[in-house]
Structures are given as structure tokens and as C-alpha cells.
Amino acid sequence: MNDHLYQRTNEYDGALATNKVLRNTYFLLALTLLWSAVVAGTAMVLNLPRVHWIVMLVGFYGLLFLTEKNRNNTLGLGLTFVFTGFLGYTLGPILNMYVGAGLGHIIAPALGGTALTFLACSAYALTTKRDLSFLNGMLLAGFIAILVMVLANLFFKMPMISLAISGMFVLFSSAAILLTTQNIVRGGETSYISATITLYVSIYNLFLSLLQILGIMNSND
């Protein structure tokens, strides 16, 4: 009987820990999305320049590494806002580019599509009993496929390749949201900072991909 009670206590404690990670993740994600939107809006109003691709790569992977390294302390929490603020800044000039090209009307649908996709994926991952761990292999295969197509597009620069890359990014990001959310629910992810960063990057890529898809579809070129 004591063993049974001990097992039930452990299960209860595990459920509490999981709920705490999930709650903290969604709360921090909401704050970082709001912060990122404020930074992006400021960059748009001030018409700030686009970030050079080298600065973008160094900033993205450097901050990502530092944040992940400090995932279990307060420094990691501060770096989370630095990281998401940096990506928010990169959005400002991109959005201004679409507005300047007369495609400002596609921003709202891209935001709506991003929100609906995130909510749908999260709801499914939170309620399904199906094991989604098979998505790990699909994510690896998808990453390799995207990398190959990006390299190919550097030479050919064809709209259809860009459209295909964006479509694959939508699938890739959706799979990452599904897998990350279920990992939290099942206790596989114990750091709300890491979970927030993964979900934020997935949402960021999802939004940019939908924006590019709508941009290509509405382009007169």
C-alpha cells in the first residue's frame, strides 16, 4: 500500500511540475511575442535598416546558444528577451519592405494564419494520446531538404522554389510546435525557457513563411 501511495504521490508531483512548465511557457511566450511586436513596430516607424545577413546569423545563433546555455537561471530569462527583441527588430524592415511594395494588406492575413496554425497545433498536441515522437525524424529530413532547396535557390532564384521553401517551412514549424508542446505535456521538456524559445522561433518562421507565400501569390511580377 505504501508503494502504491508513493507512486501516486510521484505521479501527482510530476503532473504539477508539467503544468507549471506549460503555464510558464505560455506566459513567457505571450510576453516575448508582445515585446517582439513592440520592437518590430518601433523599427517600422523609425524606418530602421535591415540587418546584414552576417549580423543576422551571428546574432541569431549566438543569442540562441547563450540562451540555451543559461536555460535554468535568471540570465537565460533576460537573454530570452534580448533574443526575441533582436528577431523583432529584424521583422520591422521586412514588413516595411512589403508595405513599400504595396503588399501591406497581406500582413494581417499572415498574422491570422500564424495564430490559427499555432492554436490548432497546440490544441492537438495537448489533447491527443498519439505519440508524436516520430516527428523528430521528419524534422531532421525536412531540415536537410530545406537546406538543399535554399542552396539551390541561391543559384536559380525562381519564385516557385521560394514558394516551395516557404511551404516546407510552414510544415517544419508546425511539426516543431506539435513536438515541443507534447514534450512539455509528457514531461520531456522541463525548461520553460527552452520551450518558449523553440515555440517563438517556430512562430517567427511560420509568420515569415506565410508572408512570403502571400507575397508571391499577390505579386504582379
PDB file of C-alpha atoms in Angstrom, residues 1-211:
ATOM      1  CA  MET A   1       0.000   0.000   0.000  1.00  0.00           C
ATOM      2  CA  ASN A   2       2.864   2.343   0.796  1.00  0.00           C
ATOM      3  CA  ASP A   3       4.373   1.658  -2.630  1.00  0.00           C
ATOM      4  CA  HIS A   4       1.053   2.458  -4.277  1.00  0.00           C
ATOM      5  CA  LEU A   5       0.752   5.687  -2.309  1.00  0.00           C
ATOM      6  CA  TYR A   6       4.342   6.613  -3.163  1.00  0.00           C
ATOM      7  CA  GLN A   7       3.661   6.009  -6.865  1.00  0.00           C
ATOM      8  CA  ARG A   8       0.519   8.162  -6.796  1.00  0.00           C
ATOM      9  CA  THR A   9       2.433  10.923  -4.996  1.00  0.00           C
ATOM     10  CA  ASN A  10       5.157  10.848  -7.634  1.00  0.00           C
ATOM     11  CA  GLU A  11       2.580  10.983 -10.418  1.00  0.00           C
ATOM     12  CA  TYR A  12       0.861  13.926  -8.735  1.00  0.00           C
ATOM     13  CA  ASP A  13       4.158  15.788  -8.290  1.00  0.00           C
ATOM     14  CA  GLY A  14       5.066  15.081 -11.911  1.00  0.00           C
ATOM     15  CA  ALA A  15       1.737  16.440 -13.125  1.00  0.00           C
ATOM     16  CA  LEU A  16       2.200  19.598 -11.054  1.00  0.00           C
ATOM     17  CA  ALA A  17       5.695  20.117 -12.462  1.00  0.00           C
ATOM     18  CA  THR A  18       4.447  19.591 -16.026  1.00  0.00           C
ATOM     19  CA  ASN A  19       1.572  22.023 -15.573  1.00  0.00           C
ATOM     20  CA  LYS A  20       3.973  24.595 -14.154  1.00  0.00           C
ATOM     21  CA  VAL A  21       6.307  24.295 -17.156  1.00  0.00           C
ATOM     22  CA  LEU A  22       3.371  24.558 -19.553  1.00  0.00           C
ATOM     23  CA  ARG A  23       1.887  27.563 -17.747  1.00  0.00           C
ATOM     24  CA  ASN A  24       5.228  29.368 -17.517  1.00  0.00           C
ATOM     25  CA  THR A  25       5.979  28.625 -21.168  1.00  0.00           C
ATOM     26  CA  TYR A  26       2.740  30.119 -22.453  1.00  0.00           C
ATOM     27  CA  PHE A  27       3.051  33.133 -20.154  1.00  0.00           C
ATOM     28  CA  LEU A  28       6.639  33.840 -21.223  1.00  0.00           C
ATOM     29  CA  LEU A  29       5.744  33.207 -24.870  1.00  0.00           C
ATOM     30  CA  ALA A  30       2.943  35.777 -24.679  1.00  0.00           C
ATOM     31  CA  LEU A  31       5.306  38.327 -23.135  1.00  0.00           C
ATOM     32  CA  THR A  32       8.028  37.747 -25.729  1.00  0.00           C
ATOM     33  CA  LEU A  33       5.559  37.974 -28.622  1.00  0.00           C
ATOM     34  CA  LEU A  34       4.251  41.267 -27.257  1.00  0.00           C
ATOM     35  CA  TRP A  35       7.791  42.564 -26.713  1.00  0.00           C
ATOM     36  CA  SER A  36       8.809  41.459 -30.215  1.00  0.00           C
ATOM     37  CA  ALA A  37       5.768  43.198 -31.725  1.00  0.00           C
ATOM     38  CA  VAL A  38       6.654  46.450 -29.933  1.00  0.00           C
ATOM     39  CA  VAL A  39      10.243  46.307 -31.193  1.00  0.00           C
ATOM     40  CA  ALA A  40       9.091  45.464 -34.735  1.00  0.00           C
ATOM     41  CA  GLY A  41       6.572  48.322 -34.690  1.00  0.00           C
ATOM     42  CA  THR A  42       9.226  50.755 -33.464  1.00  0.00           C
ATOM     43  CA  ALA A  43      11.625  49.616 -36.193  1.00  0.00           C
ATOM     44  CA  MET A  44       8.886  50.193 -38.769  1.00  0.00           C
ATOM     45  CA  VAL A  45       8.007  53.682 -37.514  1.00  0.00           C
ATOM     46  CA  LEU A  46      11.661  54.736 -37.397  1.00  0.00           C
ATOM     47  CA  ASN A  47      12.280  53.079 -40.779  1.00  0.00           C
ATOM     48  CA  LEU A  48      15.368  51.332 -39.431  1.00  0.00           C
ATOM     49  CA  PRO A  49      17.628  49.481 -41.891  1.00  0.00           C
ATOM     50  CA  ARG A  50      17.642  45.753 -42.495  1.00  0.00           C
ATOM     51  CA  VAL A  51      20.131  43.656 -40.587  1.00  0.00           C
ATOM     52  CA  HIS A  52      23.051  42.373 -42.688  1.00  0.00           C
ATOM     53  CA  TRP A  53      22.828  38.630 -43.202  1.00  0.00           C
ATOM     54  CA  ILE A  54      26.127  38.038 -41.381  1.00  0.00           C
ATOM     55  CA  VAL A  55      24.911  40.032 -38.357  1.00  0.00           C
ATOM     56  CA  MET A  56      21.624  38.128 -38.558  1.00  0.00           C
ATOM     57  CA  LEU A  57      23.342  34.725 -38.462  1.00  0.00           C
ATOM     58  CA  VAL A  58      25.789  35.670 -35.708  1.00  0.00           C
ATOM     59  CA  GLY A  59      23.081  37.361 -33.643  1.00  0.00           C
ATOM     60  CA  PHE A  60      20.589  34.525 -34.080  1.00  0.00           C
ATOM     61  CA  TYR A  61      22.855  31.580 -33.352  1.00  0.00           C
ATOM     62  CA  GLY A  62      24.979  33.427 -30.790  1.00  0.00           C
ATOM     63  CA  LEU A  63      21.985  34.527 -28.717  1.00  0.00           C
ATOM     64  CA  LEU A  64      20.330  31.145 -29.207  1.00  0.00           C
ATOM     65  CA  PHE A  65      23.429  29.402 -27.844  1.00  0.00           C
ATOM     66  CA  LEU A  66      23.736  31.744 -24.866  1.00  0.00           C
ATOM     67  CA  THR A  67      20.055  31.464 -24.025  1.00  0.00           C
ATOM     68  CA  GLU A  68      20.087  27.684 -24.186  1.00  0.00           C
ATOM     69  CA  LYS A  69      23.259  27.535 -22.096  1.00  0.00           C
ATOM     70  CA  ASN A  70      21.527  29.573 -19.384  1.00  0.00           C
ATOM     71  CA  ARG A  71      18.154  27.877 -19.712  1.00  0.00           C
ATOM     72  CA  ASN A  72      17.864  27.165 -15.998  1.00  0.00           C
ATOM     73  CA  ASN A  73      18.818  30.538 -14.491  1.00  0.00           C
ATOM     74  CA  THR A  74      17.688  34.164 -14.460  1.00  0.00           C
ATOM     75  CA  LEU A  75      20.304  35.188 -17.034  1.00  0.00           C
ATOM     76  CA  GLY A  76      18.565  32.892 -19.500  1.00  0.00           C
ATOM     77  CA  LEU A  77      15.313  34.723 -18.863  1.00  0.00           C
ATOM     78  CA  GLY A  78      16.928  38.072 -19.696  1.00  0.00           C
ATOM     79  CA  LEU A  79      18.608  36.619 -22.784  1.00  0.00           C
ATOM     80  CA  THR A  80      15.212  35.352 -23.934  1.00  0.00           C
ATOM     81  CA  PHE A  81      14.007  38.946 -24.215  1.00  0.00           C
ATOM     82  CA  VAL A  82      17.254  40.033 -25.896  1.00  0.00           C
ATOM     83  CA  PHE A  83      16.886  37.211 -28.432  1.00  0.00           C
ATOM     84  CA  THR A  84      13.214  37.849 -29.187  1.00  0.00           C
ATOM     85  CA  GLY A  85      13.802  41.599 -29.272  1.00  0.00           C
ATOM     86  CA  PHE A  86      16.561  41.078 -31.833  1.00  0.00           C
ATOM     87  CA  LEU A  87      14.271  38.997 -34.029  1.00  0.00           C
ATOM     88  CA  GLY A  88      11.530  41.571 -33.539  1.00  0.00           C
ATOM     89  CA  TYR A  89      13.876  44.218 -34.882  1.00  0.00           C
ATOM     90  CA  THR A  90      14.580  42.118 -37.981  1.00  0.00           C
ATOM     91  CA  LEU A  91      10.849  41.991 -38.701  1.00  0.00           C
ATOM     92  CA  GLY A  92      10.445  45.784 -38.875  1.00  0.00           C
ATOM     93  CA  PRO A  93      12.411  46.399 -42.105  1.00  0.00           C
ATOM     94  CA  ILE A  94      10.918  43.268 -43.692  1.00  0.00           C
ATOM     95  CA  LEU A  95       7.374  44.468 -43.020  1.00  0.00           C
ATOM     96  CA  ASN A  96       8.265  47.943 -44.319  1.00  0.00           C
ATOM     97  CA  MET A  97       9.515  46.297 -47.497  1.00  0.00           C
ATOM     98  CA  TYR A  98       6.124  44.664 -48.059  1.00  0.00           C
ATOM     99  CA  VAL A  99       4.307  47.899 -47.261  1.00  0.00           C
ATOM    100  CA  GLY A 100       6.559  49.799 -49.678  1.00  0.00           C
ATOM    101  CA  ALA A 101       5.825  47.247 -52.401  1.00  0.00           C
ATOM    102  CA  GLY A 102       2.087  47.796 -51.978  1.00  0.00           C
ATOM    103  CA  LEU A 103       1.606  44.481 -50.188  1.00  0.00           C
ATOM    104  CA  GLY A 104       0.809  45.780 -46.737  1.00  0.00           C
ATOM    105  CA  HIS A 105      -2.632  44.179 -46.934  1.00  0.00           C
ATOM    106  CA  ILE A 106      -1.135  40.673 -46.672  1.00  0.00           C
ATOM    107  CA  ILE A 107       0.377  41.273 -43.214  1.00  0.00           C
ATOM    108  CA  ALA A 108      -2.904  40.801 -41.320  1.00  0.00           C
ATOM    109  CA  PRO A 109      -3.802  37.512 -43.089  1.00  0.00           C
ATOM    110  CA  ALA A 110      -0.270  36.222 -42.429  1.00  0.00           C
ATOM    111  CA  LEU A 111      -0.642  37.076 -38.739  1.00  0.00           C
ATOM    112  CA  GLY A 112      -4.068  35.456 -38.628  1.00  0.00           C
ATOM    113  CA  GLY A 113      -2.823  32.327 -40.350  1.00  0.00           C
ATOM    114  CA  THR A 114       0.098  32.117 -37.937  1.00  0.00           C
ATOM    115  CA  ALA A 115      -2.175  32.452 -34.905  1.00  0.00           C
ATOM    116  CA  LEU A 116      -4.659  29.858 -36.180  1.00  0.00           C
ATOM    117  CA  THR A 117      -1.910  27.374 -37.039  1.00  0.00           C
ATOM    118  CA  PHE A 118      -0.286  27.760 -33.629  1.00  0.00           C
ATOM    119  CA  LEU A 119      -3.597  27.368 -31.794  1.00  0.00           C
ATOM    120  CA  ALA A 120      -4.592  24.337 -33.857  1.00  0.00           C
ATOM    121  CA  CYS A 121      -1.229  22.599 -33.395  1.00  0.00           C
ATOM    122  CA  SER A 122      -1.143  23.379 -29.671  1.00  0.00           C
ATOM    123  CA  ALA A 123      -4.696  22.159 -29.125  1.00  0.00           C
ATOM    124  CA  TYR A 124      -3.973  18.900 -30.948  1.00  0.00           C
ATOM    125  CA  ALA A 125      -0.720  18.283 -29.060  1.00  0.00           C
ATOM    126  CA  LEU A 126      -2.410  18.991 -25.729  1.00  0.00           C
ATOM    127  CA  THR A 127      -5.317  16.616 -26.312  1.00  0.00           C
ATOM    128  CA  THR A 128      -4.049  13.775 -28.492  1.00  0.00           C
ATOM    129  CA  LYS A 129      -2.939  10.458 -26.989  1.00  0.00           C
ATOM    130  CA  ARG A 130      -0.888   9.688 -30.072  1.00  0.00           C
ATOM    131  CA  ASP A 131       2.884   9.651 -29.629  1.00  0.00           C
ATOM    132  CA  LEU A 132       4.321  12.382 -31.870  1.00  0.00           C
ATOM    133  CA  SER A 133       7.967  11.435 -31.356  1.00  0.00           C
ATOM    134  CA  PHE A 134       8.096  10.221 -34.978  1.00  0.00           C
ATOM    135  CA  LEU A 135       8.195  13.900 -35.924  1.00  0.00           C
ATOM    136  CA  ASN A 136      11.840  14.021 -34.800  1.00  0.00           C
ATOM    137  CA  GLY A 137      12.888  12.098 -37.878  1.00  0.00           C
ATOM    138  CA  MET A 138      10.637  14.176 -40.111  1.00  0.00           C
ATOM    139  CA  LEU A 139      12.109  17.392 -38.717  1.00  0.00           C
ATOM    140  CA  LEU A 140      15.632  16.216 -39.493  1.00  0.00           C
ATOM    141  CA  ALA A 141      14.657  15.173 -43.020  1.00  0.00           C
ATOM    142  CA  GLY A 142      12.765  18.432 -43.502  1.00  0.00           C
ATOM    143  CA  PHE A 143      15.736  20.499 -42.334  1.00  0.00           C
ATOM    144  CA  ILE A 144      18.033  18.776 -44.829  1.00  0.00           C
ATOM    145  CA  ALA A 145      15.500  19.245 -47.649  1.00  0.00           C
ATOM    146  CA  ILE A 146      15.047  22.940 -46.814  1.00  0.00           C
ATOM    147  CA  LEU A 147      18.817  23.474 -46.696  1.00  0.00           C
ATOM    148  CA  VAL A 148      19.271  21.871 -50.120  1.00  0.00           C
ATOM    149  CA  MET A 149      16.468  23.957 -51.638  1.00  0.00           C
ATOM    150  CA  VAL A 150      17.807  27.180 -50.102  1.00  0.00           C
ATOM    151  CA  LEU A 151      21.225  26.496 -51.612  1.00  0.00           C
ATOM    152  CA  ALA A 152      19.606  25.715 -54.969  1.00  0.00           C
ATOM    153  CA  ASN A 153      17.628  28.936 -54.855  1.00  0.00           C
ATOM    154  CA  LEU A 154      20.840  30.936 -54.410  1.00  0.00           C
ATOM    155  CA  PHE A 155      21.706  29.988 -57.988  1.00  0.00           C
ATOM    156  CA  PHE A 156      18.318  29.786 -59.710  1.00  0.00           C
ATOM    157  CA  LYS A 157      16.321  32.444 -57.805  1.00  0.00           C
ATOM    158  CA  MET A 158      12.977  31.094 -59.025  1.00  0.00           C
ATOM    159  CA  PRO A 159       9.691  32.170 -57.384  1.00  0.00           C
ATOM    160  CA  MET A 160       8.421  28.586 -57.418  1.00  0.00           C
ATOM    161  CA  ILE A 161      11.441  27.391 -55.434  1.00  0.00           C
ATOM    162  CA  SER A 162      10.928  30.210 -52.938  1.00  0.00           C
ATOM    163  CA  LEU A 163       7.275  29.205 -52.678  1.00  0.00           C
ATOM    164  CA  ALA A 164       8.228  25.575 -52.066  1.00  0.00           C
ATOM    165  CA  ILE A 165      10.769  26.583 -49.395  1.00  0.00           C
ATOM    166  CA  SER A 166       8.162  28.687 -47.603  1.00  0.00           C
ATOM    167  CA  GLY A 167       5.655  25.836 -47.763  1.00  0.00           C
ATOM    168  CA  MET A 168       8.191  23.451 -46.261  1.00  0.00           C
ATOM    169  CA  PHE A 169       8.961  25.963 -43.511  1.00  0.00           C
ATOM    170  CA  VAL A 170       5.245  26.071 -42.663  1.00  0.00           C
ATOM    171  CA  LEU A 171       5.208  22.282 -42.276  1.00  0.00           C
ATOM    172  CA  PHE A 172       8.525  22.289 -40.400  1.00  0.00           C
ATOM    173  CA  SER A 173       7.389  24.959 -37.950  1.00  0.00           C
ATOM    174  CA  SER A 174       4.024  23.279 -37.384  1.00  0.00           C
ATOM    175  CA  ALA A 175       5.750  19.979 -36.613  1.00  0.00           C
ATOM    176  CA  ALA A 176       8.094  21.740 -34.168  1.00  0.00           C
ATOM    177  CA  ILE A 177       5.108  23.266 -32.336  1.00  0.00           C
ATOM    178  CA  LEU A 178       3.400  19.876 -32.106  1.00  0.00           C
ATOM    179  CA  LEU A 179       6.500  18.089 -30.855  1.00  0.00           C
ATOM    180  CA  THR A 180       7.561  20.767 -28.364  1.00  0.00           C
ATOM    181  CA  THR A 181       4.083  21.057 -26.858  1.00  0.00           C
ATOM    182  CA  GLN A 182       3.733  17.304 -26.408  1.00  0.00           C
ATOM    183  CA  ASN A 183       7.229  17.117 -24.895  1.00  0.00           C
ATOM    184  CA  ILE A 184       6.100  19.605 -22.252  1.00  0.00           C
ATOM    185  CA  VAL A 185       2.869  17.722 -21.577  1.00  0.00           C
ATOM    186  CA  ARG A 186       4.676  14.405 -21.214  1.00  0.00           C
ATOM    187  CA  GLY A 187       7.454  15.800 -19.043  1.00  0.00           C
ATOM    188  CA  GLY A 188      10.182  15.548 -21.663  1.00  0.00           C
ATOM    189  CA  GLU A 189      10.828  19.305 -21.599  1.00  0.00           C
ATOM    190  CA  THR A 190      11.469  20.711 -18.141  1.00  0.00           C
ATOM    191  CA  SER A 191      12.797  24.173 -19.036  1.00  0.00           C
ATOM    192  CA  TYR A 192      10.148  26.743 -19.879  1.00  0.00           C
ATOM    193  CA  ILE A 193      12.865  28.995 -21.320  1.00  0.00           C
ATOM    194  CA  SER A 194      13.935  26.385 -23.885  1.00  0.00           C
ATOM    195  CA  ALA A 195      10.308  25.601 -24.696  1.00  0.00           C
ATOM    196  CA  THR A 196       9.499  29.287 -25.163  1.00  0.00           C
ATOM    197  CA  ILE A 197      12.452  29.845 -27.480  1.00  0.00           C
ATOM    198  CA  THR A 198      11.538  26.832 -29.621  1.00  0.00           C
ATOM    199  CA  LEU A 199       7.911  27.893 -29.909  1.00  0.00           C
ATOM    200  CA  TYR A 200       8.850  31.523 -30.571  1.00  0.00           C
ATOM    201  CA  VAL A 201      11.256  30.609 -33.388  1.00  0.00           C
ATOM    202  CA  SER A 202       8.602  28.311 -34.874  1.00  0.00           C
ATOM    203  CA  ILE A 203       6.032  31.132 -34.807  1.00  0.00           C
ATOM    204  CA  TYR A 204       8.584  33.582 -36.260  1.00  0.00           C
ATOM    205  CA  ASN A 205       9.412  31.255 -39.160  1.00  0.00           C
ATOM    206  CA  LEU A 206       5.751  30.415 -39.662  1.00  0.00           C
ATOM    207  CA  PHE A 207       4.808  34.081 -39.960  1.00  0.00           C
ATOM    208  CA  LEU A 208       7.645  34.897 -42.373  1.00  0.00           C
ATOM    209  CA  SER A 209       6.811  31.848 -44.495  1.00  0.00           C
ATOM    210  CA  LEU A 210       3.120  32.717 -44.752  1.00  0.00           C
ATOM    211  CA  LEU A 211       4.082  36.317 -45.509  1.00  0.00           C
TER     212      LEU A 211
END
